XYZ file of C-alpha atoms in Angstrom:
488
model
C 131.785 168.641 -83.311
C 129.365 171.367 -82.214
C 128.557 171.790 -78.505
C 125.715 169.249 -77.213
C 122.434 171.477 -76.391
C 121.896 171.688 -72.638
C 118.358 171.203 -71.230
C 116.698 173.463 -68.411
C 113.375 172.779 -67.945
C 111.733 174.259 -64.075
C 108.306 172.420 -63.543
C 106.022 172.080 -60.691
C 104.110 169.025 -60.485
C 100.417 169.179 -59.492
C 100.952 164.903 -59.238
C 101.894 163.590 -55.745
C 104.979 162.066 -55.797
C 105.195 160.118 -52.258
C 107.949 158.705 -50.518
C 108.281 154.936 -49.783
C 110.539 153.025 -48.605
C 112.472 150.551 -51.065
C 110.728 147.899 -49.490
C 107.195 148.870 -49.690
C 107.369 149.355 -53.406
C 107.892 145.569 -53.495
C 104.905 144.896 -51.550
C 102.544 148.029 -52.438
C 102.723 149.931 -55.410
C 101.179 153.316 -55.043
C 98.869 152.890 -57.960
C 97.397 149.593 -55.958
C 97.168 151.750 -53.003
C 95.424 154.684 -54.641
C 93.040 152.648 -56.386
C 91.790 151.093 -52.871
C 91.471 154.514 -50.869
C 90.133 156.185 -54.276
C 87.060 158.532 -53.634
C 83.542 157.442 -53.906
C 82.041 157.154 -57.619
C 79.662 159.454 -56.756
C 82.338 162.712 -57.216
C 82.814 161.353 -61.018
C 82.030 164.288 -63.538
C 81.490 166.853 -61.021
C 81.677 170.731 -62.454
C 81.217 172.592 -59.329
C 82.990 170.967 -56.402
C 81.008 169.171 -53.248
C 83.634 168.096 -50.490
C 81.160 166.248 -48.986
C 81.003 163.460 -52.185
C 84.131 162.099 -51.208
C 83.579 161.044 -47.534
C 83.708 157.310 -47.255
C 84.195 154.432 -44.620
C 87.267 152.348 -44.742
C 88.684 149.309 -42.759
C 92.470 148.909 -42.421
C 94.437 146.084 -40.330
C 95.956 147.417 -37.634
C 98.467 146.615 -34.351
C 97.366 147.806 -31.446
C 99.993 149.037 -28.817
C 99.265 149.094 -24.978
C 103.164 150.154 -24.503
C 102.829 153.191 -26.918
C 107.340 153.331 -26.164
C 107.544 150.846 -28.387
C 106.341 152.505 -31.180
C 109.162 153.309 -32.898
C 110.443 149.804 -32.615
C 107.590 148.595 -34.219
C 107.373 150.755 -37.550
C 110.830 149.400 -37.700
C 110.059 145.959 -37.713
C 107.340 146.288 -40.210
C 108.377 149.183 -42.317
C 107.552 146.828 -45.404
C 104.087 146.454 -43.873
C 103.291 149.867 -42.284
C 100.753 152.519 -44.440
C 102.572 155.219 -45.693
C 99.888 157.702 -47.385
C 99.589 161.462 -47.208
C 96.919 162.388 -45.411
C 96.414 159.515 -43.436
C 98.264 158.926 -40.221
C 99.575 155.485 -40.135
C 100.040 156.175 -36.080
C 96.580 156.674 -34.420
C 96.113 157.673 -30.654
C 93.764 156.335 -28.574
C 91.832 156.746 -25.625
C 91.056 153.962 -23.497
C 87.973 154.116 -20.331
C 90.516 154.409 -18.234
C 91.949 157.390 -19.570
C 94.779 154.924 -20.470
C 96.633 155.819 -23.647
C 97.507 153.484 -26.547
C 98.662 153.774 -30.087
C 97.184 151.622 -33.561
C 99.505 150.745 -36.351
C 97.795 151.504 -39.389
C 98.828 148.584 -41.713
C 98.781 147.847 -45.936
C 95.286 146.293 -46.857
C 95.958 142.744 -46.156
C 94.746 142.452 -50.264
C 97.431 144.545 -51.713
C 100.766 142.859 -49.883
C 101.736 139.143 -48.275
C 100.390 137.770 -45.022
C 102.375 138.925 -42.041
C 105.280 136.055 -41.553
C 105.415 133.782 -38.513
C 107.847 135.257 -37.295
C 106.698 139.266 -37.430
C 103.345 137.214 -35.836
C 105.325 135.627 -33.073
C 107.422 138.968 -32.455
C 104.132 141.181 -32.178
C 102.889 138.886 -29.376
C 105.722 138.900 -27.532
C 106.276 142.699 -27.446
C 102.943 143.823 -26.239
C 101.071 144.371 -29.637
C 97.771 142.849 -30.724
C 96.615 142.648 -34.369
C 93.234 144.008 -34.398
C 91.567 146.338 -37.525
C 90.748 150.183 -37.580
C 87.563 151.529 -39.132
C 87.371 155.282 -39.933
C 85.983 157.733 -42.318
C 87.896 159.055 -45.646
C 87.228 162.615 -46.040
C 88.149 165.451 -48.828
C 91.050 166.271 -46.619
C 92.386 163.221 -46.717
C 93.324 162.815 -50.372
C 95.883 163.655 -52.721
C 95.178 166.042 -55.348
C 96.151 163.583 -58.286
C 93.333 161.117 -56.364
C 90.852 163.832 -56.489
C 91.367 164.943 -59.924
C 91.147 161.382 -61.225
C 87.935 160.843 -59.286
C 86.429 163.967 -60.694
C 87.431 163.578 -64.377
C 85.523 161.250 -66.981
C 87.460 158.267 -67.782
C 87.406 159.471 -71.463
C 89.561 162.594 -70.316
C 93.457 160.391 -69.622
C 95.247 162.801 -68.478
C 94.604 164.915 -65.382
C 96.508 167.997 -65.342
C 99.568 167.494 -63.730
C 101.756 170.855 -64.600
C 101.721 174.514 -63.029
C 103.502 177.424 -63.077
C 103.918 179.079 -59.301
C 104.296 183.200 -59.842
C 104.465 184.173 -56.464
C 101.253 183.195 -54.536
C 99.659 182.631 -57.894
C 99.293 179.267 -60.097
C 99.617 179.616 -63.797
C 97.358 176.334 -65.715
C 97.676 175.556 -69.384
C 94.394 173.424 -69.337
C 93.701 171.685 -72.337
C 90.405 171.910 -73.465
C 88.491 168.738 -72.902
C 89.776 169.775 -69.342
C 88.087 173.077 -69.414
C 84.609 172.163 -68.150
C 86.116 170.960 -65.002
C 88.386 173.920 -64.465
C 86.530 175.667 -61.520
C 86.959 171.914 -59.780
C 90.026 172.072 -61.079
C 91.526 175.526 -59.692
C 89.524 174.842 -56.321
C 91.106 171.829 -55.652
C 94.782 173.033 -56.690
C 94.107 176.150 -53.847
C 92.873 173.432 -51.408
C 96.233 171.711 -51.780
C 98.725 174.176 -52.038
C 98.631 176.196 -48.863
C 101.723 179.026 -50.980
C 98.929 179.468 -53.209
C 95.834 182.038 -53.369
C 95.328 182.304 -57.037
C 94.922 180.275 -59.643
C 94.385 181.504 -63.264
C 94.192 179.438 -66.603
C 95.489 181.216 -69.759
C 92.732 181.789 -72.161
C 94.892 182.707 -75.077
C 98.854 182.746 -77.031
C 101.749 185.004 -75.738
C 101.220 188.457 -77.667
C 104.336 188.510 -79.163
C 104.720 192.039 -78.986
C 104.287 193.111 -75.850
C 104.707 189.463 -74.050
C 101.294 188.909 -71.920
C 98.403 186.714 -72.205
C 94.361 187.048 -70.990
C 93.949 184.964 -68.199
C 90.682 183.405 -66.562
C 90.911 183.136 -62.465
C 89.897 179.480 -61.537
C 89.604 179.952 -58.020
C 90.678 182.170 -54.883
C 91.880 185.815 -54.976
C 91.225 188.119 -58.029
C 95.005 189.523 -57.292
C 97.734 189.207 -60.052
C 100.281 191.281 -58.222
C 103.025 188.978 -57.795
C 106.599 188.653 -55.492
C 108.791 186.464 -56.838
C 112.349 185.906 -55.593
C 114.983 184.593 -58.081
C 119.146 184.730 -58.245
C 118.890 187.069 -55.551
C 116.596 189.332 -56.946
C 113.119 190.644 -55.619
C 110.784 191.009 -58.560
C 107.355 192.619 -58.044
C 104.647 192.827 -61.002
C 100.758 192.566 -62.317
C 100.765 189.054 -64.051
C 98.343 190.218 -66.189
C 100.195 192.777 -67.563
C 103.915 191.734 -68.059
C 105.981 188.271 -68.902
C 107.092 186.423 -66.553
C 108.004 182.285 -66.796
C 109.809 180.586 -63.580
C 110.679 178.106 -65.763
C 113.328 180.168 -66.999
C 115.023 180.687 -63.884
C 117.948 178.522 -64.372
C 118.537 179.580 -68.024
C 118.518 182.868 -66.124
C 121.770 181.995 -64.012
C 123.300 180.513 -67.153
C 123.663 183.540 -68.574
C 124.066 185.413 -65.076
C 127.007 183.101 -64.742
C 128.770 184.286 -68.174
C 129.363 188.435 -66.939
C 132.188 189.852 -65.082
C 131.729 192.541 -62.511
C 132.203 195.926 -64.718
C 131.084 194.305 -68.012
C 128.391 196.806 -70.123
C 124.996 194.595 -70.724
C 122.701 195.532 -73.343
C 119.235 193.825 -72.611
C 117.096 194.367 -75.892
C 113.758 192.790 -74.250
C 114.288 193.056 -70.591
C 110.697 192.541 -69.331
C 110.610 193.059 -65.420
C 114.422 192.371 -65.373
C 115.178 188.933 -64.691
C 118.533 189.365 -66.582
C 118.886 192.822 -66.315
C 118.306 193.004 -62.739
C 120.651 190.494 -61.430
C 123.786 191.453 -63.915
C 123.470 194.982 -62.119
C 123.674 193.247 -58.178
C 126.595 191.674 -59.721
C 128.159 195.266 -60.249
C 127.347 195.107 -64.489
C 126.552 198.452 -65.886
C 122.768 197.367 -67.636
C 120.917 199.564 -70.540
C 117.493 197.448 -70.180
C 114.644 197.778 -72.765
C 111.275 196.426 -73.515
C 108.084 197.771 -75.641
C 105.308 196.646 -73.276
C 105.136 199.882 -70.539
C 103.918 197.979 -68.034
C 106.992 195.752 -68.127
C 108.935 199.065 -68.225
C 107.760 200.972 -65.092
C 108.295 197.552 -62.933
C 111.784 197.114 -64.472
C 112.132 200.821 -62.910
C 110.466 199.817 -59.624
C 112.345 196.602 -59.444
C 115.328 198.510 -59.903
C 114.691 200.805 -56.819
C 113.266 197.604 -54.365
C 116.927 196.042 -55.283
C 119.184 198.827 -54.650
C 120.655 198.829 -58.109
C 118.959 201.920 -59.989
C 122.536 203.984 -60.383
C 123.588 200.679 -62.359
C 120.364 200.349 -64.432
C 119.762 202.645 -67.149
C 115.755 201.753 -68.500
C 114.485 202.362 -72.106
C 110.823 201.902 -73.463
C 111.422 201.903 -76.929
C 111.323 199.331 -80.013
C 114.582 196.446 -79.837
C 115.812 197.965 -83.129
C 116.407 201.579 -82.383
C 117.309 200.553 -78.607
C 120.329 198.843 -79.698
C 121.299 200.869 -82.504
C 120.791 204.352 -80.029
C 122.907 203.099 -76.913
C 125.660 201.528 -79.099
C 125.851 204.746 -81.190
C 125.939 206.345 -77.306
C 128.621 203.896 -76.046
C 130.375 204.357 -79.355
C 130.821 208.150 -78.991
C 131.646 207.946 -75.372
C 134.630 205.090 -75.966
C 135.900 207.277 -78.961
C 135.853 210.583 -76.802
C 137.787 208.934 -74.030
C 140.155 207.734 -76.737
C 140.490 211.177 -77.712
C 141.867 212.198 -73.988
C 145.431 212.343 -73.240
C 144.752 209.350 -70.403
C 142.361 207.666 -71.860
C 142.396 204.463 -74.323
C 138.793 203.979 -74.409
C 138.508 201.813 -77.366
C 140.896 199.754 -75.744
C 137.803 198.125 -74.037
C 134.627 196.973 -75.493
C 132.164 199.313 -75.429
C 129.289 197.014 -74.182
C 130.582 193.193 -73.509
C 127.098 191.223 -73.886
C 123.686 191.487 -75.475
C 120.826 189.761 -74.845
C 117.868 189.076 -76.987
C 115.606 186.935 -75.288
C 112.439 187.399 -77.667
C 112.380 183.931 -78.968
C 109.245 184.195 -80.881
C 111.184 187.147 -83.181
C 114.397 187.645 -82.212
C 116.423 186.678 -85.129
C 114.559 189.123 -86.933
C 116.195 192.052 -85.006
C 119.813 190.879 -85.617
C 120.258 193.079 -88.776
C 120.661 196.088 -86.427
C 124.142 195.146 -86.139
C 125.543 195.501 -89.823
C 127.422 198.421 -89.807
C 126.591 199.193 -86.497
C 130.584 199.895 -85.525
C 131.350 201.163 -88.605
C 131.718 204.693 -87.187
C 134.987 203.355 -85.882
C 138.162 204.270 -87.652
C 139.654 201.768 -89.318
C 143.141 201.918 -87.502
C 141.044 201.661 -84.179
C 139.072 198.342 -85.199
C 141.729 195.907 -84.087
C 141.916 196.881 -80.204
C 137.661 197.518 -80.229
C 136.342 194.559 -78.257
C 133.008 193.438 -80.175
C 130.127 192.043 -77.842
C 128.864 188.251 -77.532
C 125.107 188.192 -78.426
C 122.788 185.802 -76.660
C 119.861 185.053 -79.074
C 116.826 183.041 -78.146
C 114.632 181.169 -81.023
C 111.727 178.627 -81.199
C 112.264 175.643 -83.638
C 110.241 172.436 -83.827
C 111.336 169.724 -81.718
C 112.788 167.246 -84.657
C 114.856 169.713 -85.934
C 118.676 169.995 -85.054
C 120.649 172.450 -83.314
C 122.270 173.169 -86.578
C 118.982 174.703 -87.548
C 119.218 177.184 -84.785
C 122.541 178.350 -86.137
C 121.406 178.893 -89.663
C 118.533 180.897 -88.491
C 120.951 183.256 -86.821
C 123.064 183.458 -90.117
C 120.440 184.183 -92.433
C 119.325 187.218 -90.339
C 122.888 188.101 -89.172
C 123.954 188.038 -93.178
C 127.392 186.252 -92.382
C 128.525 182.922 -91.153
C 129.710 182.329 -87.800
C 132.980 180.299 -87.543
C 133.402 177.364 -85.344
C 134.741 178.345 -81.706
C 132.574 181.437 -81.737
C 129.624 180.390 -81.152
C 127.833 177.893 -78.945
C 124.213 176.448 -79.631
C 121.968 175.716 -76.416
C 118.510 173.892 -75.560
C 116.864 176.119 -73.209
C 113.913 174.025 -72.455
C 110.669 171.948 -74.047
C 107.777 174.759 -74.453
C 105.353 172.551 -76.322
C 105.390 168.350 -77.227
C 106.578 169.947 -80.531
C 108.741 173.006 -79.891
C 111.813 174.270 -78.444
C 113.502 176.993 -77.094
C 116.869 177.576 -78.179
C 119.777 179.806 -77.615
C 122.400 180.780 -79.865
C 125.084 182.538 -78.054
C 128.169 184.651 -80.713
C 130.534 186.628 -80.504
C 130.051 189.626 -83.220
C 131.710 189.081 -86.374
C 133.832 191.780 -87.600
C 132.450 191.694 -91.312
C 128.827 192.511 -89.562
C 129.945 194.940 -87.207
C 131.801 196.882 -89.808
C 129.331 196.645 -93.040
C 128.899 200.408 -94.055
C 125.814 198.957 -95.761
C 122.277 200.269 -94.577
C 120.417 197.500 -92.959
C 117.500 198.497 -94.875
C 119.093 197.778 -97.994
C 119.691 193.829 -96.788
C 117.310 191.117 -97.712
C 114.262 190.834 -95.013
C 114.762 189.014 -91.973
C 113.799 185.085 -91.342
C 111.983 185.071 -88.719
C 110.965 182.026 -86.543
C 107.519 181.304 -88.131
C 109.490 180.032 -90.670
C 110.366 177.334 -88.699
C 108.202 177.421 -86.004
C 104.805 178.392 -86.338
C 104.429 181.622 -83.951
C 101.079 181.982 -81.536
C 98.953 184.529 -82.220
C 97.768 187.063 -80.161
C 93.840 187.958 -80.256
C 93.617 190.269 -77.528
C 93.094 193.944 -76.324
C 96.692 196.454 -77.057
C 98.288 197.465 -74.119
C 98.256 201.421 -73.968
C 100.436 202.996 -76.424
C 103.975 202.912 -76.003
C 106.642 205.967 -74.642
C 109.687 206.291 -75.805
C 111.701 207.091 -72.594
C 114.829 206.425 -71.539
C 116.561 207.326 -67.803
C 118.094 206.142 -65.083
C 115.532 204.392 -62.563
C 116.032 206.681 -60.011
């Protein structure tokens, strides 16, 4: 049977997820405890946030220690008892006239979890503690982010946001949009929380699916979209609002990272800032990056230098199509000429070992550039000419099949691909109803050697014809230049 998809999906949660000890959960769940600490009523509906809403009195039970060494022995003894909430210390200090210190035991509301037994009664008498209660003030600080967000939002509205994207020091929303009249609350209470963050942006509109960017509204904190990220040993530095970038990729990323050999030739049709190209070349690949959108050019060349790895990178700013079909034609010549050379046996070797097309919203629709595309090879060289593996990436809806991922690759590559050479991959969820896939191949030789003109072969399936494709309502980038040179 065909290989099982595999499933690579990078999310940061804006939900707290605590930790509890097994026994707690038996006693307290965390949805009891939330809905007894929850915020005052009076923050419900709120547009423009007002810390001050959520102060509010609470009473806990409590132990009180005079022999604050036994502390420790005591959150032992009644771990299944003892408050364990972010925010909230469940070990308070205090200050007696005497300048005498002791500790309180913050304890589960007696409401949400069983009496204390006789015997945890008997043992806190006899070791010093006394079982008292603690009164103190709930503030803003105090809460989790989930709490606050559920407090804030009409009941009507079910879900609170509870997904982000971290770039850097920025946070990437996808707000839906009964959630967007609460999105300054929203973004202000994210920054509050997260103390990596100073930005948070919601995006406004679909990927442009030429040049790979979206508008983007800043929620809260700094109007600064140039981002750091480090990934697979990389340093990547670009404007947000100007390139593609999705962490969520990052392990599909060192899949692919973990497929090339030292010395292998990489052809990276839509290279963006480099997250491919980028870390094949650290792992001493020889890279011809390209990618339309300029701005995702010039940091692919920057990138290059801030790595160290700009003699290994060659950059190109041109369309996929005549990328592919100038460097192989380059590669081509070069193998032949060496083959040519008393020494040399360069056809031997595969001119370029990998190529990857990670454009998923149009992709297929470039794979026609490779019919014919080693035809300039003579025909008595063909059979020692390694032909590359091609790593193409597609959308499809969500109840379709994996073997609808390899069909759209035949249709558009004009031949079929025959079991063993080819493997079929889930990349991750993008929407409720869409997927990312990857279809990785190795060239067939009836495609690489059709002397046909591409333009003479039916029109290319595209995606949308699976997937309906975003569209893209915004402002061009700058026009494009065609350059291509080492990032030097």
């Amino acid at each position: 049977g065909r290989p099982m998809p595999m499933r690579a999906i990078c999310t940061l949660s804006l939900r707290w997820r605590p930790f509890f000890p097994l026994q707690l959960r038996s006693v307290c769940s965390m949805e009891s405890l939330e809905t007894f600490l929850a915020p005052p009523q009076s923050a419900k509906g709120m547009q423009t946030l007002d810390r001050t809403l959520f102060r509010r009195e609470i009473t806990l039970p409590a132990i009180r220690l005079q022999d604050v060494s036994h502390t420790a022995k005591f959150l032992q003894r009644l771990k299944d008892t003892v408050l364990w909430y972010p925010g909230i210390k469940k070990v308070v200090d205090l200050e007696t006239g005497d300048g005498k210190k002791e500790k309180l035991l913050l304890l589960v509301p007696e409401q949400l979890r069983k009496p204390l037994s006789d015997g945890d009664e008997s043992w806190i008498g006899a070791n010093g503690g006394q079982q008292t209660s603690h009164t103190f003030t709930l503030e803003y600080r105090h809460y989790t982010m989930h709490s606050i967000l559920r407090a804030v939002l009409p009941p009507e509205i079910r879900d609170v946001p509870h997904t982000f994207e971290t770039v850097g020091h920025i946070a990437h929303l996808n707000l839906r949009e009964e959630q967007l009249p609460y999105k300054e609350v929203i973004g202000q209470v994210l920054l509050d929380k997260r103390k990596n963050i100073r930005t948070v942006v919601n995006k406004t509109n679909n990927i442009d699916n030429t040049f790979r960017f979206f508008k983007m509204d800043l929620l809260a904190g700094d109007d600064d979209m140039m981002a750091t990220v480090k990934e697979n040993g990389c340093t990547f530095t670009f404007d947000f609002s100007k390139v593609y970038w999705n962490s969520r990729l990052q392990m599909e990323h060192a899949r692919i990272l973990n497929l090339l050999h030292r010395d292998d030739t990489v052809l990276d049709v839509f290279a963006g800032v480099g997250p491919f190209a980028l870390p094949a070349s650290k792992k001493g690949c020889i890279v011809y990056a390209n990618d339309l959108n300029l701005h995702s050019y010039s940091a692919l060349c920057a990138n290059a230098r801030l790595n160290g790895v700009s003699h290994k990178l060659k950059a190109y700013n041109m369309d996929g199509r005549e990328f592919v079909g100038k460097v192989s034609r380059e590669l081509l010549e070069k193998s032949m000429a060496a083959d040519a050379t008393p020494q040399g046996s360069g056809l031997g070797t595969k001119p370029y070992s990998h190529v990857i097309m990670n454009l998923p919203a149009s992709a297929v629709e470039f794979l026609d550039v490779f019919r014919g595309l080693f035809g300039a090879v003579p025909v008595e060289l063909r059979k020692n000419v390694g032909l590359p593996t091609v790593h193409c990436y597609c959308f499809l809806k969500s109840q379709v099949s994996e073997d609808d991922a390899l069909k759209l690759v035949e249709r558009n590559l004009g031949a079929s691909l025959q079991q063993g050479s080819y493997t079929v991959s889930e990349v991750r969820d993008v929407a409720p109803n869409k997927l990312m896939m990857r279809v990785s191949f190795q060239l067939p030789e009836e495609v690489a050697y059709d002397q046909l003109d591409c333009t003479e072969k039916a029109s290319p399936v595209s995606s949308a014809s699976v997937e309906e494709n975003e569209e893209y309502s915004g402002e061009p980038l700058p026009k494009r230049s065609r350059v291509d040179q080492l990032c030097s």
